[in-house]
């Protein structure tokens, strides 16, 4: 077999309910010169048997079986054996369009780029949203451009973390000796991307919607019991930033403060919603801990007034509630928002 143009690494853990759809989206790729490396991370369902059945039909499928070590360990093992010019990642419950890798590989070659970034389509509760970025499109971004556009966005937003809507040059990953951090329960994608983009010399951003993310039970925003999202956000906020970033300390602090506050707003919605995983008291205590935390209050003071004014009325009210540490205000606002959204749904149905 000739060297594949693209290697795709897919960590698998008890994903049998969605895995077949993922595999089909890979096998129907218009770019034929691919290899698909499935790393079965100790699944106890019939995920392994599903992959083996497809492996018999298509030589491009590779399968590694291992005990459960987590997604980072699985991805690292997949990258170790990858042979492609470029490496992509996909989660076992997600899908890609039939010409995703054809499109991004052509861009990578056309512009001789170390990475291609493309749009991710997120589906939560049946509603789709396209994740896009304010970067120049379809032009080669050099190191100075990466530090002007991409690095500040990573400081301010969390929507760039995923490795699944990016195609990385394997030679660059090997040269940098990049690996996913195996001791992190959350944020492993973000840390990987930080290490990559701080050293990257070139990038291409395409508005091609090639990756479809589907939130399922047990995925990030649902797994409340095992993962402490707020503590992770605090660690990220307090983590020192490498000297290689060409920005002043006040600029960096402001962008990080904005990111933390937007994370807290998202977590408030997650923890206020009723769930079987946590009691009402546990959820209320978690929200209370967030809004009373001195770091959150510090971030509020750093959040630029002109940026607050640009927020929607609802988010401005939530920010005001956080500032005054009003748990009642947050519960009232989110309850009204849910009621209003239900009403809108009834009108459109």
XYZ file of C-alpha atoms in Angstrom:
349
model
C 0.000 0.000 0.000
C 1.307 3.464 -0.905
C 1.799 6.000 1.873
C -1.619 7.348 2.880
C -2.204 11.056 2.430
C -4.260 11.246 5.642
C -4.286 9.144 8.813
C -7.392 9.477 10.970
C -7.180 8.512 14.645
C -10.449 7.464 16.323
C -10.456 6.635 20.064
C -13.334 4.300 20.921
C -14.888 3.630 24.307
C -18.336 1.986 24.482
C -19.514 3.828 21.373
C -21.408 1.007 19.670
C -24.665 2.986 19.429
C -23.077 5.579 17.134
C -19.903 3.924 15.857
C -21.341 2.451 12.652
C -22.436 5.882 11.428
C -18.951 7.233 12.150
C -17.266 4.361 10.268
C -19.547 4.806 7.248
C -18.693 8.505 7.039
C -14.996 7.566 6.939
C -15.245 4.771 4.385
C -17.226 6.953 1.941
C -14.538 9.668 1.855
C -13.843 10.926 -1.673
C -10.125 10.924 -0.765
C -9.306 7.229 -1.018
C -5.685 7.365 0.182
C -6.542 7.357 3.885
C -5.969 5.036 6.808
C -8.394 4.864 9.711
C -6.797 3.960 13.037
C -9.357 2.860 15.629
C -8.013 2.613 19.172
C -10.410 0.523 21.240
C -9.879 1.843 24.769
C -11.173 -1.136 26.757
C -14.781 -1.030 25.533
C -17.152 -3.425 27.286
C -19.864 -3.218 24.599
C -19.582 -4.657 21.055
C -17.529 -1.750 19.641
C -14.543 -4.027 18.963
C -16.664 -6.552 17.060
C -18.177 -3.775 14.922
C -14.758 -2.463 13.932
C -13.462 -5.973 13.200
C -16.422 -6.648 10.899
C -15.640 -3.533 8.846
C -11.918 -4.286 8.968
C -12.518 -7.514 7.064
C -14.152 -5.505 4.266
C -11.730 -2.556 4.028
C -7.935 -2.747 4.334
C -7.726 0.934 5.314
C -9.094 0.167 8.780
C -6.500 -0.493 11.489
C -7.467 -1.605 14.997
C -5.528 -1.307 18.257
C -7.009 -2.879 21.383
C -5.887 -1.718 24.820
C -7.062 -1.560 28.414
C -8.952 1.583 29.362
C -6.450 4.444 29.721
C -8.493 7.391 28.488
C -8.845 9.387 25.276
C -5.408 11.064 25.419
C -3.525 7.772 25.784
C -5.585 6.274 22.954
C -4.874 9.185 20.611
C -1.169 9.103 21.395
C -1.048 5.387 20.508
C -2.853 6.080 17.241
C -0.478 8.891 16.300
C 2.519 6.615 17.031
C 1.596 4.186 14.259
C 0.150 6.733 11.785
C 1.803 6.749 8.344
C -0.071 9.594 6.616
C 1.351 12.921 5.501
C -1.311 14.548 7.660
C -3.189 13.402 10.765
C -6.821 14.068 11.626
C -8.918 13.113 14.627
C -12.550 12.127 14.940
C -14.585 11.013 17.966
C -16.453 7.751 17.624
C -19.912 9.302 18.029
C -19.323 12.029 15.413
C -19.295 12.097 11.595
C -17.673 13.971 8.719
C -18.949 14.881 5.254
C -17.930 12.675 2.337
C -15.377 15.168 0.940
C -13.945 16.527 4.212
C -10.461 15.081 3.898
C -10.317 15.653 0.143
C -10.992 19.339 0.738
C -8.641 19.925 3.654
C -5.809 17.829 2.210
C -5.934 19.786 -1.056
C -5.750 23.044 0.906
C -2.826 21.762 2.975
C -0.917 20.907 -0.201
C -1.918 23.993 -2.158
C -0.624 26.314 0.564
C 2.092 24.006 1.955
C 0.580 24.456 5.407
C 1.327 22.712 8.701
C -2.346 22.712 9.706
C -5.767 23.265 8.163
C -8.618 24.555 10.355
C -12.214 24.092 9.205
C -15.735 24.559 10.528
C -17.289 22.296 13.130
C -21.067 21.845 13.142
C -22.312 21.244 16.667
C -25.635 19.523 17.337
C -27.093 19.800 20.845
C -30.675 18.749 21.583
C -31.408 18.605 17.853
C -30.274 22.199 17.204
C -27.275 22.754 14.916
C -24.731 25.567 15.285
C -21.698 26.237 13.091
C -18.504 27.036 15.002
C -16.595 29.624 12.969
C -13.628 31.899 13.702
C -12.664 35.519 12.936
C -9.523 34.592 10.981
C -8.600 35.436 7.358
C -9.943 32.649 5.135
C -8.174 30.602 2.477
C -4.935 32.553 2.690
C -1.716 31.245 4.161
C -1.277 32.419 7.732
C 2.356 32.712 8.713
C 3.780 32.695 12.242
C 3.119 36.406 12.811
C -0.481 35.944 11.608
C -0.993 32.980 13.952
C 0.152 35.161 16.862
C -2.023 38.050 15.689
C -5.267 36.139 15.064
C -5.268 32.590 16.451
C -3.390 32.914 19.761
C -5.537 35.856 21.036
C -8.673 33.901 20.092
C -7.429 30.894 22.057
C -6.850 33.135 25.075
C -10.359 34.564 24.892
C -12.547 31.701 23.646
C -12.978 28.006 24.298
C -14.445 27.140 20.883
C -11.037 26.528 19.271
C -9.974 23.713 21.609
C -11.085 20.708 19.566
C -8.521 18.813 17.484
C -11.283 17.239 15.396
C -11.803 20.202 13.043
C -8.091 20.440 12.220
C -5.678 18.488 10.022
C -2.070 18.448 11.266
C 1.124 17.727 9.334
C 2.567 14.528 10.840
C 6.159 15.674 10.301
C 5.489 18.767 12.448
C 3.892 16.740 15.244
C 6.895 14.411 15.273
C 9.387 17.279 15.188
C 7.678 18.961 18.152
C 7.222 15.580 19.901
C 3.661 16.574 20.671
C 1.456 14.318 22.779
C -1.904 14.640 24.455
C -1.527 15.048 28.259
C -2.602 11.732 29.777
C -3.184 13.056 33.316
C -5.790 15.631 32.277
C -9.473 14.693 32.558
C -10.526 17.905 30.818
C -8.857 20.252 28.362
C -6.465 17.782 26.735
C -7.367 19.102 23.258
C -6.737 22.685 24.329
C -3.301 21.903 25.760
C -2.352 20.009 22.611
C -3.381 22.962 20.439
C -1.529 25.449 22.647
C 1.684 23.485 22.209
C 1.131 23.188 18.469
C 0.068 26.721 17.526
C 2.715 28.438 19.657
C 5.317 26.706 17.469
C 3.457 26.486 14.140
C 4.899 28.367 11.174
C 1.854 28.204 8.923
C -1.902 27.587 8.961
C -4.923 27.750 6.662
C -8.474 28.498 7.767
C -11.343 27.276 5.596
C -15.061 27.976 6.054
C -15.810 24.403 4.957
C -18.318 22.740 7.383
C -16.670 19.326 7.436
C -17.087 17.957 10.965
C -20.359 17.114 12.725
C -20.214 16.957 16.513
C -23.125 15.361 18.337
C -23.573 15.674 22.078
C -24.689 12.403 23.638
C -25.224 11.159 27.167
C -21.835 10.865 28.831
C -20.213 13.550 26.683
C -18.610 16.639 28.172
C -21.560 18.767 29.200
C -23.541 15.792 30.467
C -20.931 14.078 32.630
C -21.338 16.350 35.652
C -20.553 13.883 38.389
C -17.056 12.884 37.292
C -15.723 16.194 35.955
C -15.260 19.447 37.839
C -15.528 21.949 35.000
C -15.147 25.067 37.112
C -11.911 23.885 38.728
C -10.525 23.148 35.267
C -11.485 26.665 34.109
C -9.744 28.163 37.147
C -6.561 26.194 36.450
C -6.617 27.361 32.853
C -7.133 30.986 33.942
C -4.289 30.838 36.456
C -1.882 28.893 34.229
C 1.125 30.989 33.233
C 1.328 32.018 29.597
C 4.560 31.336 27.647
C 6.802 34.335 26.946
C 6.545 33.591 23.228
C 3.153 35.355 23.073
C 3.720 38.833 21.721
C 1.116 40.602 23.886
C 1.285 42.778 26.965
C 0.423 41.288 30.356
C -2.738 43.459 30.757
C -3.993 42.357 27.324
C -3.488 38.710 28.193
C -5.240 39.102 31.566
C -8.224 40.818 29.934
C -8.677 38.108 27.308
C -8.344 35.349 29.909
C -10.885 37.113 32.151
C -13.381 37.259 29.288
C -12.883 33.554 28.613
C -13.389 32.600 32.268
C -16.591 34.644 32.552
C -18.062 33.081 29.413
C -17.196 29.638 30.793
C -18.943 30.487 34.076
C -22.039 31.654 32.152
C -22.108 28.309 30.310
C -21.603 26.314 33.520
C -24.420 28.198 35.262
C -26.825 26.944 32.567
C -25.492 23.399 32.861
C -25.690 23.179 36.652
C -29.019 24.947 37.090
C -30.782 22.532 34.724
C -32.390 19.554 36.513
C -30.372 16.340 36.202
C -30.413 12.857 37.660
C -26.654 12.998 38.297
C -26.685 15.691 40.987
C -29.259 16.740 43.576
C -30.778 20.223 43.532
C -28.729 21.097 46.618
C -25.461 19.948 45.001
C -26.162 21.934 41.855
C -27.090 25.057 43.835
C -23.894 24.789 45.910
C -21.799 24.460 42.761
C -23.298 27.620 41.222
C -22.892 29.441 44.523
C -19.222 28.450 44.706
C -18.633 29.846 41.218
C -20.259 33.236 41.690
C -18.673 33.790 45.130
C -15.186 32.768 44.037
C -12.687 35.670 44.347
C -11.091 34.803 40.987
C -14.474 35.139 39.237
C -15.037 38.496 40.923
C -11.529 39.547 39.829
C -12.324 38.519 36.255
C -15.487 40.656 36.355
C -13.405 43.709 37.214
C -11.072 42.968 34.298
C -13.894 42.431 31.765
C -13.946 45.578 29.555
C -17.083 47.705 30.023
C -17.434 48.250 26.255
C -17.423 44.450 25.732
C -20.138 43.988 28.382
C -22.311 46.485 26.495
C -21.950 44.363 23.363
C -23.451 41.307 25.112
C -27.121 40.488 24.717
C -29.537 41.757 27.367
C -29.890 38.293 28.898
C -26.125 37.742 29.316
C -25.715 41.280 30.659
C -28.289 40.500 33.330
C -26.521 37.244 34.237
C -23.216 39.119 34.553
C -24.936 41.595 36.880
C -26.244 38.704 39.002
C -22.730 37.236 39.219
C -21.330 40.619 40.242
C -23.892 40.919 43.055
C -23.624 37.196 43.843
C -27.371 36.798 43.411
C -28.278 33.120 43.181
C -31.999 34.000 43.125
C -31.472 36.311 40.156
C -29.635 33.592 38.198
C -32.336 31.006 38.878
C -35.105 33.438 37.932
C -33.389 34.505 34.705
C -32.581 30.978 33.533
C -36.084 29.739 34.407
C -37.596 32.569 32.364
C -35.235 31.796 29.475
C -36.288 28.124 29.456
C -39.970 29.105 29.575
C -39.520 31.561 26.699
C -37.694 28.982 24.574
C -40.458 26.432 25.203
C -43.048 29.000 24.113
C -41.109 29.701 20.933
C -40.971 25.971 20.253
C -44.749 25.671 20.686
C -45.338 28.571 18.292
C -43.135 27.033 15.583
C -44.439 23.486 15.989
